[in-house]
mmCIF file of C-alpha atoms (C1' of nucleotides) in Angstrom:
data_model
loop_
_atom_site.group_PDB
_atom_site.id
_atom_site.type_symbol
_atom_site.label_atom_id
_atom_site.label_comp_id
_atom_site.label_asym_id
_atom_site.label_seq_id
_atom_site.Cartn_x
_atom_site.Cartn_y
_atom_site.Cartn_z
ATOM 1 C CA MET D 1 -1.511 -17.070 9.059
ATOM 2 C CA THR D 2 1.429 -15.057 7.995
ATOM 3 C CA VAL D 3 0.612 -11.418 7.948
ATOM 4 C CA SER D 4 3.537 -9.118 8.613
ATOM 5 C CA LYS D 5 3.986 -5.404 8.942
ATOM 6 C CA THR D 6 5.652 -4.368 5.719
ATOM 7 C CA ALA D 7 5.692 -0.766 4.718
ATOM 8 C CA GLU D 8 3.927 -0.817 1.359
ATOM 9 C CA LYS D 9 6.365 1.306 -0.574
ATOM 10 C CA SER D 10 4.166 3.801 -2.362
ATOM 11 C CA SER D 11 5.763 3.699 -5.800
ATOM 12 C CA GLU D 12 3.924 6.659 -7.228
ATOM 13 C CA LYS D 13 6.716 8.020 -9.426
ATOM 14 C CA SER D 14 4.877 11.303 -9.951
ATOM 15 C CA ALA D 15 4.738 10.574 -13.679
ATOM 16 C CA ASP D 16 1.961 11.945 -15.850
ATOM 17 C CA SER D 17 4.527 13.766 -17.986
ATOM 18 C CA ALA D 18 4.518 13.447 -21.778
ATOM 19 C CA LYS D 19 3.396 9.870 -21.594
ATOM 20 C CA VAL D 20 -0.186 8.695 -21.907
ATOM 21 C CA ARG D 21 -1.573 6.620 -19.041
ATOM 22 C CA LYS D 22 -2.450 3.141 -20.160
ATOM 23 C CA ASP D 23 -5.414 2.746 -17.845
ATOM 24 C CA ALA D 24 -8.036 1.530 -20.237
ATOM 25 C CA ALA D 25 -5.953 -1.158 -21.867
ATOM 26 C CA GLU D 26 -4.614 -2.418 -18.503
ATOM 27 C CA PRO D 27 -5.866 -5.987 -17.958
ATOM 28 C CA GLN D 28 -6.776 -5.376 -14.303
ATOM 29 C CA ALA D 29 -3.440 -6.489 -12.911
ATOM 30 C CA GLU D 30 -3.989 -5.918 -9.197
ATOM 31 C CA ALA D 31 -6.726 -6.861 -6.725
ATOM 32 C CA LEU D 32 -6.345 -10.408 -5.462
ATOM 33 C CA GLN D 33 -9.410 -12.221 -4.195
ATOM 34 C CA LEU D 34 -9.075 -13.086 -0.523
ATOM 35 C CA GLY D 35 -11.941 -15.545 -0.801
ATOM 36 C CA GLU D 36 -12.587 -17.761 2.178
ATOM 37 C CA LEU D 37 -9.556 -16.312 3.910
ATOM 38 C CA SER D 38 -11.563 -13.355 5.137
ATOM 39 C CA GLU D 39 -13.896 -15.798 6.879
ATOM 40 C CA GLN D 40 -11.117 -17.625 8.703
ATOM 41 C CA LEU D 41 -11.158 -16.385 12.257
ATOM 42 C CA GLY D 42 -7.499 -17.242 12.796
ATOM 43 C CA TYR D 43 -6.404 -15.185 9.841
ATOM 44 C CA VAL D 44 -8.376 -12.096 10.792
ATOM 45 C CA LEU D 45 -7.439 -12.529 14.428
ATOM 46 C CA LYS D 46 -3.749 -12.513 13.586
ATOM 47 C CA ARG D 47 -4.011 -9.472 11.332
ATOM 48 C CA ALA D 48 -5.948 -7.574 13.975
ATOM 49 C CA GLN D 49 -3.443 -8.528 16.646
ATOM 50 C CA LEU D 50 -0.544 -7.255 14.558
ATOM 51 C CA LYS D 51 -2.324 -3.967 13.953
ATOM 52 C CA VAL D 52 -3.064 -3.509 17.630
ATOM 53 C CA PHE D 53 0.505 -4.273 18.688
ATOM 54 C CA GLU D 54 1.841 -1.980 15.998
ATOM 55 C CA ASN D 55 -0.300 0.859 17.272
ATOM 56 C CA PHE D 56 0.647 0.067 20.851
ATOM 57 C CA LEU D 57 4.330 0.397 19.988
ATOM 58 C CA ARG D 58 3.728 3.746 18.306
ATOM 59 C CA CYS D 59 1.847 5.048 21.331
ATOM 60 C CA MET D 60 4.638 3.875 23.626
ATOM 61 C CA ALA D 61 7.504 5.109 21.500
ATOM 62 C CA SER D 62 8.357 7.859 23.985
ATOM 63 C CA LEU D 63 8.603 5.360 26.839
ATOM 64 C CA GLN D 64 10.194 2.566 24.834
ATOM 65 C CA LEU D 65 7.920 -0.098 26.247
ATOM 66 C CA THR D 66 6.873 -3.193 24.324
ATOM 67 C CA PRO D 67 3.549 -4.892 25.025
ATOM 68 C CA ALA D 68 5.391 -7.670 26.861
ATOM 69 C CA GLN D 69 7.328 -5.222 29.024
ATOM 70 C CA PHE D 70 4.186 -3.281 29.801
ATOM 71 C CA SER D 71 2.432 -6.454 30.882
ATOM 72 C CA VAL D 72 5.307 -7.344 33.200
ATOM 73 C CA LEU D 73 5.273 -3.931 34.856
ATOM 74 C CA LEU D 74 1.506 -4.087 35.262
ATOM 75 C CA LEU D 75 1.633 -7.527 36.825
ATOM 76 C CA VAL D 76 4.501 -6.712 39.184
ATOM 77 C CA GLU D 77 2.698 -3.589 40.338
ATOM 78 C CA LYS D 78 -0.484 -5.534 41.007
ATOM 79 C CA ASN D 79 1.343 -8.426 42.680
ATOM 80 C CA PRO D 80 4.220 -7.122 44.741
ATOM 81 C CA GLY D 81 6.433 -9.638 46.475
ATOM 82 C CA ARG D 82 6.206 -12.373 43.860
ATOM 83 C CA ASN D 83 9.195 -14.075 42.364
ATOM 84 C CA GLN D 84 10.289 -14.471 38.764
ATOM 85 C CA THR D 85 8.711 -17.866 38.255
ATOM 86 C CA GLU D 86 5.310 -16.669 39.388
ATOM 87 C CA ILE D 87 5.276 -13.515 37.296
ATOM 88 C CA ALA D 88 6.663 -15.236 34.225
ATOM 89 C CA SER D 89 4.345 -18.221 34.322
ATOM 90 C CA THR D 90 1.138 -16.209 34.677
ATOM 91 C CA LEU D 91 2.195 -14.234 31.613
ATOM 92 C CA GLY D 92 3.012 -17.390 29.709
ATOM 93 C CA ILE D 93 6.704 -16.544 29.613
ATOM 94 C CA LEU D 94 9.139 -19.385 30.123
ATOM 95 C CA ARG D 95 11.600 -18.789 32.913
ATOM 96 C CA PRO D 96 14.696 -18.924 30.729
ATOM 97 C CA ASN D 97 13.273 -16.273 28.423
ATOM 98 C CA PHE D 98 12.240 -14.086 31.317
ATOM 99 C CA VAL D 99 15.813 -13.567 32.460
ATOM 100 C CA ALA D 100 16.916 -11.340 29.597
ATOM 101 C CA MET D 101 13.654 -9.450 29.834
ATOM 102 C CA LEU D 102 14.232 -8.649 33.476
ATOM 103 C CA ASP D 103 17.873 -7.795 32.789
ATOM 104 C CA ASN D 104 16.565 -5.172 30.408
ATOM 105 C CA LEU D 105 13.979 -3.703 32.779
ATOM 106 C CA GLU D 106 16.409 -3.745 35.670
ATOM 107 C CA SER D 107 19.181 -2.081 33.640
ATOM 108 C CA ARG D 108 16.728 0.727 32.914
ATOM 109 C CA ASP D 109 15.959 0.980 36.627
ATOM 110 C CA LEU D 110 12.288 0.151 36.113
ATOM 111 C CA CYS D 111 12.188 -2.862 38.398
ATOM 112 C CA ALA D 112 14.507 -4.692 40.767
ATOM 113 C CA ARG D 113 15.256 -8.235 41.859
ATOM 114 C CA ILE D 114 15.498 -8.721 45.604
ATOM 115 C CA ARG D 115 16.787 -11.922 47.160
ATOM 116 C CA SER D 116 14.050 -13.404 49.281
ATOM 117 C CA THR D 117 14.936 -14.003 52.916
ATOM 118 C CA ASN D 118 12.494 -16.893 53.205
ATOM 119 C CA ASP D 119 13.762 -18.734 50.171
ATOM 120 C CA ARG D 120 17.217 -17.614 49.169
ATOM 121 C CA ARG D 121 16.823 -19.197 45.745
ATOM 122 C CA SER D 122 14.126 -16.864 44.562
ATOM 123 C CA HIS D 123 14.140 -13.235 43.525
ATOM 124 C CA ILE D 124 11.292 -11.036 44.645
ATOM 125 C CA LEU D 125 10.269 -8.535 42.010
ATOM 126 C CA VAL D 126 9.357 -4.945 42.751
ATOM 127 C CA LEU D 127 8.944 -1.754 40.775
ATOM 128 C CA THR D 128 11.416 1.010 41.428
ATOM 129 C CA ASP D 129 10.160 4.550 41.938
ATOM 130 C CA LYS D 130 11.107 5.274 38.372
ATOM 131 C CA GLY D 131 9.313 2.114 37.321
ATOM 132 C CA LYS D 132 6.140 3.230 39.056
ATOM 133 C CA ALA D 133 6.351 6.649 37.447
ATOM 134 C CA VAL D 134 6.970 5.237 33.984
ATOM 135 C CA LEU D 135 4.144 2.754 34.373
ATOM 136 C CA ALA D 136 1.792 5.534 35.411
ATOM 137 C CA ARG D 137 2.666 7.500 32.299
ATOM 138 C CA ALA D 138 2.368 4.364 30.210
ATOM 139 C CA LYS D 139 -1.118 3.685 31.508
ATOM 140 C CA LYS D 140 -2.200 7.179 30.570
ATOM 141 C CA LEU D 141 -0.748 6.875 27.093
ATOM 142 C CA VAL D 142 -2.436 3.529 26.549
ATOM 143 C CA ALA D 143 -5.764 4.794 27.799
ATOM 144 C CA THR D 144 -5.812 8.065 25.888
ATOM 145 C CA LYS D 145 -4.063 7.170 22.646
ATOM 146 C CA HIS D 146 -4.447 3.423 22.276
ATOM 147 C CA GLU D 147 -7.653 2.103 23.822
ATOM 148 C CA ALA D 148 -9.438 5.362 23.117
ATOM 149 C CA ARG D 149 -8.800 4.911 19.432
ATOM 150 C CA LEU D 150 -10.322 1.465 19.583
ATOM 151 C CA ASN D 151 -13.346 2.968 21.232
ATOM 152 C CA ASP D 152 -13.638 5.473 18.432
ATOM 153 C CA LEU D 153 -13.437 2.717 15.866
ATOM 154 C CA LEU D 154 -15.768 0.194 17.454
ATOM 155 C CA GLY D 155 -17.820 2.067 19.955
ATOM 156 C CA GLN D 156 -17.732 1.484 23.693
ATOM 157 C CA ALA D 157 -20.294 -1.311 23.770
ATOM 158 C CA ASN D 158 -18.745 -3.197 20.867
ATOM 159 C CA ARG D 159 -15.294 -2.887 22.341
ATOM 160 C CA GLU D 160 -16.478 -4.491 25.557
ATOM 161 C CA ALA D 161 -18.274 -7.226 23.667
ATOM 162 C CA LEU D 162 -15.114 -7.891 21.692
ATOM 163 C CA LEU D 163 -13.077 -8.114 24.872
ATOM 164 C CA ALA D 164 -15.556 -10.528 26.402
ATOM 165 C CA MET D 165 -15.494 -12.844 23.407
ATOM 166 C CA LEU D 166 -11.734 -12.820 23.152
ATOM 167 C CA SER D 167 -11.484 -13.600 26.859
ATOM 168 C CA LYS D 168 -13.823 -16.495 26.379
ATOM 169 C CA ILE D 169 -11.654 -17.861 23.595
ATOM 170 C CA ALA D 170 -8.475 -17.295 25.567
ATOM 171 C CA ASN D 171 -9.817 -19.043 28.645
ATOM 172 C CA GLU D 172 -12.279 -21.668 27.489
ATOM 173 C CA PHE D 173 -11.192 -22.690 24.019
ATOM 174 C CA MET K 1 2.121 -9.107 25.699
ATOM 175 C CA THR K 2 4.065 -12.267 25.977
ATOM 176 C CA VAL K 3 1.770 -15.228 26.292
ATOM 177 C CA SER K 4 3.227 -18.494 25.110
ATOM 178 C CA LYS K 5 1.941 -22.005 24.799
ATOM 179 C CA THR K 6 3.651 -23.867 27.618
ATOM 180 C CA ALA K 7 2.333 -27.185 28.748
ATOM 181 C CA GLU K 8 1.523 -26.532 32.384
ATOM 182 C CA LYS K 9 3.191 -29.605 33.862
ATOM 183 C CA SER K 10 0.547 -31.034 36.150
ATOM 184 C CA SER K 11 2.701 -31.876 39.172
ATOM 185 C CA GLU K 12 0.117 -33.764 41.120
ATOM 186 C CA LYS K 13 2.399 -36.305 42.783
ATOM 187 C CA SER K 14 -0.537 -38.500 43.803
ATOM 188 C CA ALA K 15 0.473 -38.110 47.445
ATOM 189 C CA ASP K 16 -2.101 -38.279 50.219
ATOM 190 C CA SER K 17 -0.263 -41.203 51.807
ATOM 191 C CA ALA K 18 0.698 -41.168 55.505
ATOM 192 C CA LYS K 19 1.287 -37.426 55.447
ATOM 193 C CA VAL K 20 -1.210 -34.790 56.470
ATOM 194 C CA ARG K 21 -2.044 -32.127 53.904
ATOM 195 C CA LYS K 22 -1.036 -28.701 55.069
ATOM 196 C CA ASP K 23 -3.945 -26.890 53.435
ATOM 197 C CA ALA K 24 -5.186 -24.813 56.323
ATOM 198 C CA ALA K 25 -1.860 -23.303 57.268
ATOM 199 C CA GLU K 26 -0.917 -22.553 53.646
ATOM 200 C CA PRO K 27 -0.710 -18.749 53.201
ATOM 201 C CA GLN K 28 -2.606 -18.754 49.877
ATOM 202 C CA ALA K 29 0.482 -19.131 47.731
ATOM 203 C CA GLU K 30 -1.043 -19.202 44.260
ATOM 204 C CA ALA K 31 -3.538 -17.030 42.386
ATOM 205 C CA LEU K 32 -1.942 -13.943 40.921
ATOM 206 C CA GLN K 33 -4.124 -10.914 40.250
ATOM 207 C CA LEU K 34 -4.223 -10.076 36.561
ATOM 208 C CA GLY K 35 -5.624 -6.656 37.332
ATOM 209 C CA GLU K 36 -5.866 -4.220 34.455
ATOM 210 C CA LEU K 37 -4.191 -6.749 32.190
ATOM 211 C CA SER K 38 -7.486 -8.474 31.547
ATOM 212 C CA GLU K 39 -8.857 -5.179 30.225
ATOM 213 C CA GLN K 40 -6.009 -4.638 27.776
ATOM 214 C CA LEU K 41 -7.326 -5.555 24.379
ATOM 215 C CA GLY K 42 -3.861 -6.333 23.034
ATOM 216 C CA TYR K 43 -3.159 -8.814 25.792
ATOM 217 C CA VAL K 44 -6.429 -10.699 25.414
ATOM 218 C CA LEU K 45 -6.170 -10.524 21.647
ATOM 219 C CA LYS K 46 -2.776 -12.166 21.693
ATOM 220 C CA ARG K 47 -3.828 -14.898 24.086
ATOM 221 C CA ALA K 48 -6.912 -15.657 22.013
ATOM 222 C CA GLN K 49 -4.863 -15.748 18.834
ATOM 223 C CA LEU K 50 -2.424 -18.240 20.327
ATOM 224 C CA LYS K 51 -5.269 -20.462 21.460
ATOM 225 C CA VAL K 52 -6.886 -20.384 18.047
ATOM 226 C CA PHE K 53 -3.643 -21.179 16.240
ATOM 227 C CA GLU K 54 -2.891 -23.947 18.700
ATOM 228 C CA ASN K 55 -6.262 -25.540 18.044
ATOM 229 C CA PHE K 56 -5.844 -25.051 14.309
ATOM 230 C CA LEU K 57 -2.574 -26.987 14.401
ATOM 231 C CA ARG K 58 -4.186 -29.815 16.339
ATOM 232 C CA CYS K 59 -7.044 -30.044 13.842
ATOM 233 C CA MET K 60 -4.570 -30.084 10.961
ATOM 234 C CA ALA K 61 -2.147 -32.536 12.498
ATOM 235 C CA SER K 62 -3.098 -35.266 10.037
ATOM 236 C CA LEU K 63 -2.402 -32.980 7.070
ATOM 237 C CA GLN K 64 0.621 -31.243 8.560
ATOM 238 C CA LEU K 65 -0.516 -27.788 7.516
ATOM 239 C CA THR K 66 0.294 -24.639 9.451
ATOM 240 C CA PRO K 67 -2.037 -21.642 9.376
ATOM 241 C CA ALA K 68 0.383 -19.859 7.065
ATOM 242 C CA GLN K 69 0.576 -22.795 4.664
ATOM 243 C CA PHE K 70 -3.181 -23.152 4.673
ATOM 244 C CA SER K 71 -3.586 -19.493 3.816
ATOM 245 C CA VAL K 72 -1.173 -19.830 0.910
ATOM 246 C CA LEU K 73 -3.018 -22.815 -0.528
ATOM 247 C CA LEU K 74 -6.349 -21.035 -0.141
ATOM 248 C CA LEU K 75 -5.084 -17.924 -1.875
ATOM 249 C CA VAL K 76 -3.419 -19.784 -4.734
ATOM 250 C CA GLU K 77 -6.584 -21.760 -5.310
ATOM 251 C CA LYS K 78 -8.687 -18.608 -5.393
ATOM 252 C CA ASN K 79 -6.204 -16.721 -7.570
ATOM 253 C CA PRO K 80 -4.694 -19.069 -10.119
ATOM 254 C CA GLY K 81 -2.023 -17.677 -12.416
ATOM 255 C CA ARG K 82 -0.500 -15.222 -9.942
ATOM 256 C CA ASN K 83 3.184 -15.067 -9.206
ATOM 257 C CA GLN K 84 5.080 -15.326 -5.945
ATOM 258 C CA THR K 85 5.265 -11.607 -5.311
ATOM 259 C CA GLU K 86 1.524 -11.158 -5.631
ATOM 260 C CA ILE K 87 0.582 -14.073 -3.416
ATOM 261 C CA ALA K 88 3.196 -13.264 -0.800
ATOM 262 C CA SER K 89 2.426 -9.570 -0.560
ATOM 263 C CA THR K 90 -1.327 -9.972 -0.130
ATOM 264 C CA LEU K 91 -0.599 -12.336 2.738
ATOM 265 C CA GLY K 92 1.887 -9.929 4.259
ATOM 266 C CA ILE K 93 4.785 -12.288 3.628
ATOM 267 C CA LEU K 94 8.040 -10.773 2.473
ATOM 268 C CA ARG K 95 9.355 -12.253 -0.739
ATOM 269 C CA PRO K 96 12.589 -13.582 0.751
ATOM 270 C CA ASN K 97 10.680 -15.452 3.423
ATOM 271 C CA PHE K 98 8.216 -16.812 0.926
ATOM 272 C CA VAL K 99 10.874 -18.782 -0.931
ATOM 273 C CA ALA K 100 11.488 -21.393 1.758
ATOM 274 C CA MET K 101 7.778 -21.679 2.324
ATOM 275 C CA LEU K 102 7.160 -22.499 -1.306
ATOM 276 C CA ASP K 103 10.131 -24.863 -1.359
ATOM 277 C CA ASN K 104 8.360 -26.761 1.381
ATOM 278 C CA LEU K 105 4.954 -26.865 -0.296
ATOM 279 C CA GLU K 106 6.505 -27.741 -3.644
ATOM 280 C CA SER K 107 8.641 -30.531 -2.156
ATOM 281 C CA ARG K 108 5.434 -32.052 -0.777
ATOM 282 C CA ASP K 109 3.855 -31.775 -4.224
ATOM 283 C CA LEU K 110 1.106 -29.475 -3.005
ATOM 284 C CA CYS K 111 1.828 -26.611 -5.377
ATOM 285 C CA ALA K 112 4.147 -25.875 -8.277
ATOM 286 C CA ARG K 113 6.108 -22.937 -9.694
ATOM 287 C CA ILE K 114 5.721 -22.470 -13.437
ATOM 288 C CA ARG K 115 7.892 -20.071 -15.388
ATOM 289 C CA SER K 116 5.649 -17.475 -16.946
ATOM 290 C CA THR K 117 5.881 -17.173 -20.716
ATOM 291 C CA ASN K 118 4.915 -13.503 -20.647
ATOM 292 C CA ASP K 119 7.484 -12.498 -18.061
ATOM 293 C CA ARG K 120 10.226 -15.039 -17.736
ATOM 294 C CA ARG K 121 11.334 -13.593 -14.432
ATOM 295 C CA SER K 122 8.226 -14.591 -12.550
ATOM 296 C CA HIS K 123 6.919 -17.904 -11.342
ATOM 297 C CA ILE K 124 3.223 -18.601 -11.739
ATOM 298 C CA LEU K 125 1.819 -20.536 -8.798
ATOM 299 C CA VAL K 126 -0.681 -23.333 -9.155
ATOM 300 C CA LEU K 127 -1.985 -26.108 -6.952
ATOM 301 C CA THR K 128 -1.154 -29.637 -7.981
ATOM 302 C CA ASP K 129 -3.888 -32.270 -8.024
ATOM 303 C CA LYS K 130 -2.625 -33.480 -4.694
ATOM 304 C CA GLY K 131 -2.602 -29.899 -3.459
ATOM 305 C CA LYS K 132 -6.236 -29.461 -4.433
ATOM 306 C CA ALA K 133 -7.178 -32.711 -2.737
ATOM 307 C CA VAL K 134 -5.291 -31.853 0.437
ATOM 308 C CA LEU K 135 -6.781 -28.378 0.519
ATOM 309 C CA ALA K 136 -10.271 -29.818 0.145
ATOM 310 C CA ARG K 137 -9.690 -32.103 3.099
ATOM 311 C CA ALA K 138 -8.151 -29.251 5.041
ATOM 312 C CA LYS K 139 -11.195 -27.083 4.465
ATOM 313 C CA LYS K 140 -13.451 -29.801 5.789
ATOM 314 C CA LEU K 141 -11.309 -30.315 8.862
ATOM 315 C CA VAL K 142 -11.250 -26.595 9.566
ATOM 316 C CA ALA K 143 -14.982 -26.240 9.102
ATOM 317 C CA THR K 144 -16.015 -29.267 11.145
ATOM 318 C CA LYS K 145 -13.403 -29.342 13.904
ATOM 319 C CA HIS K 146 -12.074 -25.815 14.150
ATOM 320 C CA GLU K 147 -14.624 -23.175 13.242
ATOM 321 C CA ALA K 148 -17.459 -25.373 14.450
ATOM 322 C CA ARG K 149 -15.939 -25.422 17.892
ATOM 323 C CA LEU K 150 -15.811 -21.654 17.900
ATOM 324 C CA ASN K 151 -19.470 -21.611 16.989
ATOM 325 C CA ASP K 152 -20.216 -23.878 19.909
ATOM 326 C CA LEU K 153 -18.316 -21.598 22.235
ATOM 327 C CA LEU K 154 -19.601 -18.238 21.040
ATOM 328 C CA GLY K 155 -22.733 -18.945 19.092
ATOM 329 C CA GLN K 156 -23.182 -18.262 15.415
ATOM 330 C CA ALA K 157 -24.241 -14.639 15.734
ATOM 331 C CA ASN K 158 -21.481 -13.752 18.153
ATOM 332 C CA ARG K 159 -18.892 -15.457 16.016
ATOM 333 C CA GLU K 160 -19.896 -13.334 13.048
ATOM 334 C CA ALA K 161 -19.897 -10.188 15.127
ATOM 335 C CA LEU K 162 -16.432 -11.046 16.365
ATOM 336 C CA LEU K 163 -15.204 -11.575 12.832
ATOM 337 C CA ALA K 164 -16.664 -8.265 11.731
ATOM 338 C CA MET K 165 -14.989 -6.334 14.547
ATOM 339 C CA LEU K 166 -11.644 -7.988 14.002
ATOM 340 C CA SER K 167 -11.860 -7.234 10.286
ATOM 341 C CA LYS K 168 -12.564 -3.638 11.109
ATOM 342 C CA ILE K 169 -9.494 -3.466 13.313
ATOM 343 C CA ALA K 170 -7.358 -5.254 10.753
ATOM 344 C CA ASN K 171 -8.432 -2.949 7.946
ATOM 345 C CA GLU K 172 -9.203 0.426 9.477
ATOM 346 C CA PHE K 173 -7.103 0.707 12.594
ATOM 347 C "C1'" DG L 1 21.617 -36.865 56.087
ATOM 348 C "C1'" DA L 2 20.902 -38.765 51.304
ATOM 349 C "C1'" DT L 3 17.851 -37.837 47.598
ATOM 350 C "C1'" DA L 4 14.533 -35.196 45.107
ATOM 351 C "C1'" DA L 5 12.565 -30.846 43.728
ATOM 352 C "C1'" DT L 6 12.719 -25.799 42.877
ATOM 353 C "C1'" DT L 7 14.835 -21.213 41.420
ATOM 354 C "C1'" DG L 8 17.368 -18.462 38.540
ATOM 355 C "C1'" DT L 9 20.509 -18.922 34.907
ATOM 356 C "C1'" DT L 10 23.186 -20.205 30.634
ATOM 357 C "C1'" DA L 11 23.518 -22.309 26.319
ATOM 358 C "C1'" DT L 12 21.438 -23.634 22.317
ATOM 359 C "C1'" DG L 13 18.323 -24.481 18.444
ATOM 360 C "C1'" DG L 14 14.159 -23.523 15.882
ATOM 361 C "C1'" DA L 15 10.590 -20.514 13.844
ATOM 362 C "C1'" DC L 16 9.455 -16.186 12.162
ATOM 363 C "C1'" DC L 17 10.514 -11.535 10.551
ATOM 364 C "C1'" DA L 18 13.230 -7.938 8.184
ATOM 365 C "C1'" DT L 19 17.001 -5.874 5.287
ATOM 366 C "C1'" DA L 20 20.622 -5.816 1.881
ATOM 367 C "C1'" DT L 21 22.196 -7.728 -2.175
ATOM 368 C "C1'" DC L 22 22.416 -10.365 -6.486
ATOM 369 C "C1'" DA L 23 21.591 -12.250 -11.388
ATOM 370 C "C1'" DA L 24 18.298 -12.623 -14.790
ATOM 371 C "C1'" DA L 25 14.711 -10.571 -17.175
ATOM 372 C "C1'" DT L 26 12.037 -6.703 -18.343
ATOM 373 C "C1'" DA L 27 10.682 -1.790 -18.601
ATOM 374 C "C1'" DT L 28 11.889 2.933 -19.475
ATOM 375 C "C1'" DC L 29 13.579 6.575 -21.959
ATOM 376 C "C1'" DG L 30 17.077 9.278 -24.331
ATOM 377 C "C1'" DC I 1 18.705 0.922 -30.798
ATOM 378 C "C1'" DG I 2 21.064 1.006 -26.328
ATOM 379 C "C1'" DA I 3 22.113 2.707 -21.552
ATOM 380 C "C1'" DT I 4 19.812 2.867 -17.269
ATOM 381 C "C1'" DA I 5 16.364 1.711 -13.999
ATOM 382 C "C1'" DT I 6 13.043 -1.578 -12.229
ATOM 383 C "C1'" DT I 7 11.144 -6.011 -11.146
ATOM 384 C "C1'" DT I 8 11.374 -11.031 -9.832
ATOM 385 C "C1'" DG I 9 12.968 -14.826 -7.427
ATOM 386 C "C1'" DA I 10 16.672 -16.036 -4.620
ATOM 387 C "C1'" DT I 11 20.569 -16.033 -1.048
ATOM 388 C "C1'" DA I 12 22.734 -14.464 2.972
ATOM 389 C "C1'" DT I 13 22.335 -12.572 7.235
ATOM 390 C "C1'" DG I 14 20.754 -10.692 11.630
ATOM 391 C "C1'" DG I 15 17.144 -9.909 15.029
ATOM 392 C "C1'" DT I 16 13.458 -11.400 18.000
ATOM 393 C "C1'" DC I 17 10.716 -14.676 20.141
ATOM 394 C "C1'" DC I 18 9.873 -19.364 21.681
ATOM 395 C "C1'" DA I 19 11.265 -23.931 23.553
ATOM 396 C "C1'" DT I 20 14.330 -27.522 25.704
ATOM 397 C "C1'" DA I 21 18.293 -29.281 28.232
ATOM 398 C "C1'" DA I 22 21.395 -28.685 31.706
ATOM 399 C "C1'" DC I 23 23.653 -26.550 35.794
ATOM 400 C "C1'" DA I 24 24.694 -24.548 40.686
ATOM 401 C "C1'" DA I 25 22.624 -23.041 44.701
ATOM 402 C "C1'" DT I 26 19.082 -23.696 47.772
ATOM 403 C "C1'" DT I 27 15.268 -25.941 49.816
ATOM 404 C "C1'" DA I 28 11.985 -29.837 50.499
ATOM 405 C "C1'" DT I 29 11.271 -34.706 51.363
ATOM 406 C "C1'" DC I 30 11.732 -38.872 53.705
#
DNA sequence: GATAATTGTTATGGACCATATCAAATATCG
DNA sequence: CGATATTTGATATGGTCCATAACAATTATC
């Protein structure tokens, strides 16, 4: 659907000097018609998703956590003792792509790989103390700055209804 | 949030031969707990968006149109006589990235760039006859196979409510 | 004990996104 | 008018994310 996050350079130019504004004669240059696009669920879904991620990143700027990283920390916390393949696959991350991600989190001392004694091929994933602390702060930031703002915009009941419908699409479509 | 579209290799192995299944003794290996992840709007939003795009691509396989290409054709049809910058920016596409996209559509004879006589820098975009025909077929496919399936899943009223909430997020968040 | 499967990893290529830069054309303004 | 700035389409380039193939070490299978 396309939709990116460009910055809309506000070219105001602060004019209004000795020159007359040519408003009246302007043949309505701007204002494109979206048309049926605004009825396409995929299009609106993508735009909404980009907005939500964008806001998430702003809320997490102090912790430097991306949505993907946050989801990994959440899942490792909830499922201690699992290996890379298990964590990655339930998040829809392919194992090869998960390696660099873990390298990053581990280099920041947020989580650790531990060689399993049962199966010496696999790495058990755990949060470090720092990882637990950062995740706790992240949860608070998300709850108070991110999800709370969605509640303000939609209302509690609508937000839950939205979540339910999106879950249905994600799981049953 | 992560979420990709991997194919879930169904490793069934059709065993059940002379070997006994070790179900009982199995220490419940699978089944990760999603936990708070399933309450994170961004996570569910992303997963739903991937599912919707995936289904869109399947429905459009015969026409070989991506969601982004479809949105371009729709917008050009609704706004004839606009140039690349205008079409690209309302879709959130950066001008440099729009060039290859148009090269593709133009090479398939779906749309055409026409040098404007007013401003010889800009290219006016129009759909070719083939482009109009393909877009018409695409619309039908989307309506009957794609959006209809979402109606079946959510119900008409819910689908509209979903669209309204997503639009609100996309525009006011 | 030979063969197959799994785990983490590397390498690699594609798709998408973003910035800087350019030539041609136009707009702006002294 | 003419110098300067801006706009348009385009190229080059780099980053991120996603996907596949292949590999060594380890384990499972038979």
